[in-house]
């Protein structure tokens, strides 16, 4: 199943159910990048879960999104920001048209890019001294018993990498594996400097319906056969309803920063 198939077919649900990113993360990126009036480019913008936070700070944006259905929702969500431009296509095929940017960011989309080309593409898109910001939203379940029961449902139905796959107690203050992998790749590349990683943490409550919507929008569930997916979601709904009608998590926002030499 292609990325477009996974996300585009549930674009509205993705937009409604997925959490956004911490305001403190956006502030950290902008303080690091100091974009001034320079435009930024967002890779894999989706429906704008991060885009709106940057656009509302007055940052001119070029948003590259491969799925037309996601891009349609993105245009609607950013319609009040005249300095946001949406360009449909994969970043690997995207033409900058001679433009170079002071900031490039990717919100939970970096892992979709070709690992053999992405550092070259980023370097080509950024002006000298331009900043790269990569970020993700892992989360951990506060109730250890609930985590265990959810993990058992996942095991029965073959769900891997679900957002309730870890208890909150398993997360430290240091950023997780995505940031560590980006850091290691960036150091091997050698064309970037001033590498930093930061973790932000906040409490978040989902009621059952919103959490089911969140799960339905995820690759881990989209790739399941329809019947298996519906069974897993139904069992999860019954469990959450039995635990008070929702789930409490610690939502992390992990941020990796670098700049071109």
Tab-separated table of C-alpha atoms in Angstrom:
chain	number	residue	atom	x	y	z
A	1	UNK	CA	0.000	0.000	0.000
A	2	UNK	CA	1.457	3.387	-0.992
A	3	UNK	CA	1.769	6.373	1.328
A	4	UNK	CA	-0.930	8.131	-0.704
A	5	UNK	CA	-3.303	5.243	-0.196
A	6	UNK	CA	-2.534	5.033	3.512
A	7	UNK	CA	-3.201	8.684	4.342
A	8	UNK	CA	-5.106	10.277	1.477
A	9	UNK	CA	-8.140	8.055	1.863
A	10	UNK	CA	-8.603	9.262	5.463
A	11	UNK	CA	-7.461	12.872	5.049
A	12	UNK	CA	-10.383	14.404	6.952
A	13	UNK	CA	-10.057	11.904	9.793
A	14	UNK	CA	-6.297	12.472	9.920
A	15	UNK	CA	-6.904	16.198	10.249
A	16	UNK	CA	-9.531	15.856	12.965
A	17	UNK	CA	-7.871	13.214	15.132
A	18	UNK	CA	-4.102	13.684	14.927
A	19	UNK	CA	-2.515	15.863	17.626
A	20	UNK	CA	-0.583	18.970	16.689
A	21	UNK	CA	2.840	20.064	17.877
A	22	UNK	CA	3.855	21.904	21.032
A	23	UNK	CA	3.987	25.701	20.801
A	24	UNK	CA	7.315	25.529	22.609
A	25	UNK	CA	8.698	23.391	19.779
A	26	UNK	CA	7.711	25.980	17.161
A	27	UNK	CA	9.336	28.714	19.247
A	28	UNK	CA	12.499	26.628	19.574
A	29	UNK	CA	12.706	26.088	15.815
A	30	UNK	CA	12.232	29.765	15.019
A	31	UNK	CA	14.720	30.904	17.646
A	32	UNK	CA	17.285	28.523	16.171
A	33	UNK	CA	16.572	29.283	12.502
A	34	UNK	CA	16.060	33.072	12.808
A	35	UNK	CA	14.267	33.071	9.436
A	36	UNK	CA	13.479	36.804	9.422
A	37	UNK	CA	11.420	37.416	6.319
A	38	UNK	CA	12.860	34.423	4.464
A	39	UNK	CA	10.472	31.692	3.306
A	40	UNK	CA	10.557	28.202	4.759
A	41	UNK	CA	9.763	24.937	3.003
A	42	UNK	CA	7.803	22.140	4.681
A	43	UNK	CA	8.268	18.583	3.458
A	44	UNK	CA	5.259	16.275	3.640
A	45	UNK	CA	2.951	18.927	5.059
A	46	UNK	CA	-0.087	16.632	5.260
A	47	UNK	CA	-3.194	18.512	6.319
A	48	UNK	CA	-1.201	21.227	8.101
A	49	UNK	CA	-0.844	19.918	11.661
A	50	UNK	CA	2.460	21.820	11.888
A	51	UNK	CA	1.945	24.258	9.017
A	52	UNK	CA	-0.652	26.403	10.743
A	53	UNK	CA	1.564	26.870	13.811
A	54	UNK	CA	4.359	28.299	11.664
A	55	UNK	CA	2.078	30.294	9.364
A	56	UNK	CA	0.410	31.923	12.375
A	57	UNK	CA	3.856	33.233	13.393
A	58	UNK	CA	4.075	35.095	10.068
A	59	UNK	CA	6.490	32.691	8.330
A	60	UNK	CA	6.062	32.530	4.521
A	61	UNK	CA	5.793	28.845	3.629
A	62	UNK	CA	6.092	26.587	0.616
A	63	UNK	CA	4.389	23.308	1.536
A	64	UNK	CA	5.290	20.194	-0.452
A	65	UNK	CA	2.679	17.437	-0.087
A	66	UNK	CA	2.521	14.317	-2.282
A	67	UNK	CA	-1.155	13.452	-1.849
A	68	UNK	CA	-3.757	15.687	-3.563
A	69	UNK	CA	-6.444	14.800	-1.014
A	70	UNK	CA	-4.223	15.784	1.903
A	71	UNK	CA	-3.227	18.940	0.012
A	72	UNK	CA	-6.888	19.879	-0.435
A	73	UNK	CA	-7.413	19.858	3.342
A	74	UNK	CA	-4.099	21.687	3.791
A	75	UNK	CA	-5.252	24.479	1.480
A	76	UNK	CA	-8.471	24.825	3.438
A	77	UNK	CA	-6.642	24.947	6.779
A	78	UNK	CA	-4.207	27.603	5.552
A	79	UNK	CA	-6.638	29.690	3.474
A	80	UNK	CA	-6.399	32.610	5.917
A	81	UNK	CA	-2.617	32.789	5.496
A	82	UNK	CA	-1.790	34.404	2.132
A	83	UNK	CA	1.923	33.605	2.434
A	84	UNK	CA	1.351	29.828	2.369
A	85	UNK	CA	1.837	28.143	-0.989
A	86	UNK	CA	0.928	24.456	-1.459
A	87	UNK	CA	2.779	22.464	-4.123
A	88	UNK	CA	1.572	18.909	-4.774
A	89	UNK	CA	4.215	16.271	-5.383
A	90	UNK	CA	6.866	14.170	-3.694
A	91	UNK	CA	9.884	15.980	-2.313
A	92	UNK	CA	12.160	13.697	-4.322
A	93	UNK	CA	10.576	15.018	-7.544
A	94	UNK	CA	9.921	18.559	-6.362
A	95	UNK	CA	11.562	21.389	-8.311
A	96	UNK	CA	12.708	24.334	-6.209
A	97	UNK	CA	12.929	26.499	-9.328
A	98	UNK	CA	16.081	28.242	-8.195
A	99	UNK	CA	14.658	29.024	-4.760
A	100	UNK	CA	16.713	28.409	-1.626
A	101	UNK	CA	15.264	28.589	1.861
A	102	UNK	CA	16.354	29.670	5.321
A	103	UNK	CA	14.433	26.841	6.991
A	104	UNK	CA	13.281	23.381	5.956
A	105	UNK	CA	11.129	21.353	8.325
A	106	UNK	CA	9.433	17.966	8.294
A	107	UNK	CA	6.759	17.054	10.854
A	108	UNK	CA	6.520	13.254	11.213
A	109	UNK	CA	7.362	12.839	7.538
A	110	UNK	CA	11.156	12.469	7.381
A	111	UNK	CA	11.013	8.653	7.444
A	112	UNK	CA	8.961	8.659	4.223
A	113	UNK	CA	11.791	10.244	2.239
A	114	UNK	CA	14.326	8.227	0.260
A	115	UNK	CA	17.173	7.683	2.773
A	116	UNK	CA	19.720	7.635	-0.049
A	117	UNK	CA	18.729	11.077	-1.353
A	118	UNK	CA	17.151	13.086	1.436
A	119	UNK	CA	20.302	14.745	2.788
A	120	UNK	CA	21.325	15.826	-0.714
A	121	UNK	CA	17.841	17.213	-1.337
A	122	UNK	CA	17.783	19.122	1.942
A	123	UNK	CA	21.222	20.590	1.366
A	124	UNK	CA	20.245	21.712	-2.126
A	125	UNK	CA	17.067	23.415	-0.848
A	126	UNK	CA	18.741	25.381	1.961
A	127	UNK	CA	20.787	28.524	1.620
A	128	UNK	CA	24.196	28.565	3.364
A	129	UNK	CA	23.565	28.608	7.098
A	130	UNK	CA	19.969	27.519	6.555
A	131	UNK	CA	18.300	25.446	9.270
A	132	UNK	CA	16.810	21.951	9.191
A	133	UNK	CA	14.141	20.956	11.752
A	134	UNK	CA	12.776	17.419	12.002
A	135	UNK	CA	10.163	16.501	14.577
A	136	UNK	CA	7.918	13.676	15.718
A	137	UNK	CA	5.171	13.061	18.302
A	138	UNK	CA	5.727	9.802	20.223
A	139	UNK	CA	3.418	9.189	23.155
A	140	UNK	CA	3.230	6.976	26.214
A	141	UNK	CA	0.209	5.642	28.118
A	142	UNK	CA	-0.063	6.824	31.723
A	143	UNK	CA	-2.115	3.851	32.994
A	144	UNK	CA	0.244	0.846	33.014
A	145	UNK	CA	-2.595	-1.668	33.279
A	146	UNK	CA	-4.398	-0.109	30.322
A	147	UNK	CA	-1.164	-0.147	28.328
A	148	UNK	CA	-0.811	-3.875	28.939
A	149	UNK	CA	-4.363	-4.623	27.830
A	150	UNK	CA	-3.986	-2.503	24.694
A	151	UNK	CA	-0.720	-4.282	23.897
A	152	UNK	CA	-2.543	-7.612	24.070
A	153	UNK	CA	-5.146	-6.423	21.547
A	154	UNK	CA	-2.343	-5.283	19.266
A	155	UNK	CA	-0.619	-8.659	19.570
A	156	UNK	CA	-3.783	-10.594	18.683
A	157	UNK	CA	-4.420	-8.538	15.568
A	158	UNK	CA	-0.875	-8.033	14.326
A	159	UNK	CA	-0.717	-4.291	15.008
A	160	UNK	CA	2.854	-3.007	15.263
A	161	UNK	CA	4.139	0.435	16.256
A	162	UNK	CA	0.833	1.660	17.674
A	163	UNK	CA	0.859	4.941	19.635
A	164	UNK	CA	-0.001	3.084	22.856
A	165	UNK	CA	2.904	0.680	22.410
A	166	UNK	CA	4.877	2.171	25.321
A	167	UNK	CA	3.965	3.253	28.858
A	168	UNK	CA	4.743	6.869	29.708
A	169	UNK	CA	7.211	5.664	32.331
A	170	UNK	CA	9.357	4.215	29.538
A	171	UNK	CA	10.189	7.665	28.164
A	172	UNK	CA	13.121	9.632	29.513
A	173	UNK	CA	13.850	13.340	29.090
A	174	UNK	CA	16.181	12.650	26.168
A	175	UNK	CA	14.737	12.576	22.626
A	176	UNK	CA	14.035	9.140	21.195
A	177	UNK	CA	15.203	6.961	18.335
A	178	UNK	CA	14.047	9.194	15.462
A	179	UNK	CA	16.263	12.039	16.661
A	180	UNK	CA	19.143	9.685	17.381
A	181	UNK	CA	18.996	8.218	13.872
A	182	UNK	CA	18.782	11.670	12.270
A	183	UNK	CA	21.742	12.837	14.334
A	184	UNK	CA	23.854	9.837	13.308
A	185	UNK	CA	22.988	10.243	9.609
A	186	UNK	CA	23.670	13.967	9.724
A	187	UNK	CA	27.094	13.465	11.303
A	188	UNK	CA	28.007	10.924	8.636
A	189	UNK	CA	26.900	13.368	5.936
A	190	UNK	CA	29.248	16.073	7.190
A	191	UNK	CA	27.602	19.085	5.523
A	192	UNK	CA	25.735	20.272	8.625
A	193	UNK	CA	26.734	21.757	11.950
A	194	UNK	CA	25.285	22.915	15.301
A	195	UNK	CA	23.299	19.697	15.806
A	196	UNK	CA	20.760	19.746	18.645
A	197	UNK	CA	17.996	17.479	19.947
A	198	UNK	CA	15.231	18.518	22.344
A	199	UNK	CA	12.218	16.732	23.849
A	200	UNK	CA	9.021	18.523	24.873
A	201	UNK	CA	6.373	16.768	26.969
A	202	UNK	CA	2.712	17.532	27.645
A	203	UNK	CA	-0.332	15.727	28.995
A	204	UNK	CA	-3.096	14.830	26.555
A	205	UNK	CA	-6.474	13.152	26.972
A	206	UNK	CA	-8.334	11.440	24.145
A	207	UNK	CA	-11.930	10.400	24.509
A	208	UNK	CA	-12.710	7.030	22.950
A	209	UNK	CA	-14.036	8.380	19.656
A	210	UNK	CA	-11.099	10.688	19.046
A	211	UNK	CA	-8.597	7.993	19.935
A	212	UNK	CA	-10.254	5.535	17.566
A	213	UNK	CA	-10.073	8.207	14.865
A	214	UNK	CA	-6.398	8.716	15.626
A	215	UNK	CA	-5.699	5.001	15.323
A	216	UNK	CA	-7.690	4.709	12.107
A	217	UNK	CA	-5.498	7.377	10.505
A	218	UNK	CA	-2.239	5.553	11.285
A	219	UNK	CA	-0.209	3.364	8.951
A	220	UNK	CA	-0.188	0.550	11.525
A	221	UNK	CA	-3.978	0.245	11.146
A	222	UNK	CA	-4.397	1.310	7.505
A	223	UNK	CA	-2.249	-1.598	6.310
A	224	UNK	CA	-4.390	-4.218	8.092
A	225	UNK	CA	-7.088	-6.112	6.194
A	226	UNK	CA	-10.404	-4.305	6.671
A	227	UNK	CA	-11.988	-6.988	8.859
A	228	UNK	CA	-8.921	-7.310	11.078
A	229	UNK	CA	-8.702	-3.531	11.469
A	230	UNK	CA	-12.357	-3.249	12.461
A	231	UNK	CA	-11.982	-6.034	15.028
A	232	UNK	CA	-8.925	-4.401	16.579
A	233	UNK	CA	-10.623	-1.005	16.759
A	234	UNK	CA	-13.834	-2.443	18.216
A	235	UNK	CA	-11.944	-4.253	20.970
A	236	UNK	CA	-9.931	-1.111	21.700
A	237	UNK	CA	-13.141	0.940	21.944
A	238	UNK	CA	-14.691	-1.488	24.415
A	239	UNK	CA	-11.548	-1.443	26.534
A	240	UNK	CA	-11.324	2.357	26.624
A	241	UNK	CA	-15.001	2.673	27.480
A	242	UNK	CA	-14.439	0.236	30.355
A	243	UNK	CA	-11.597	2.476	31.574
A	244	UNK	CA	-13.703	5.617	31.807
A	245	UNK	CA	-14.249	6.451	28.166
A	246	UNK	CA	-10.811	7.484	27.029
A	247	UNK	CA	-7.057	7.365	27.450
A	248	UNK	CA	-4.512	9.687	29.091
A	249	UNK	CA	-1.063	9.930	27.564
A	250	UNK	CA	2.116	11.915	27.783
A	251	UNK	CA	2.659	13.336	24.310
A	252	UNK	CA	6.280	14.002	23.487
A	253	UNK	CA	7.457	16.314	20.722
A	254	UNK	CA	10.984	15.307	19.730
A	255	UNK	CA	12.953	17.885	17.758
A	256	UNK	CA	16.204	17.556	15.813
A	257	UNK	CA	17.956	20.695	14.547
A	258	UNK	CA	20.929	21.257	12.251
A	259	UNK	CA	22.184	23.931	9.894
A	260	UNK	CA	24.148	23.869	6.674
A	261	UNK	CA	27.832	24.680	6.826
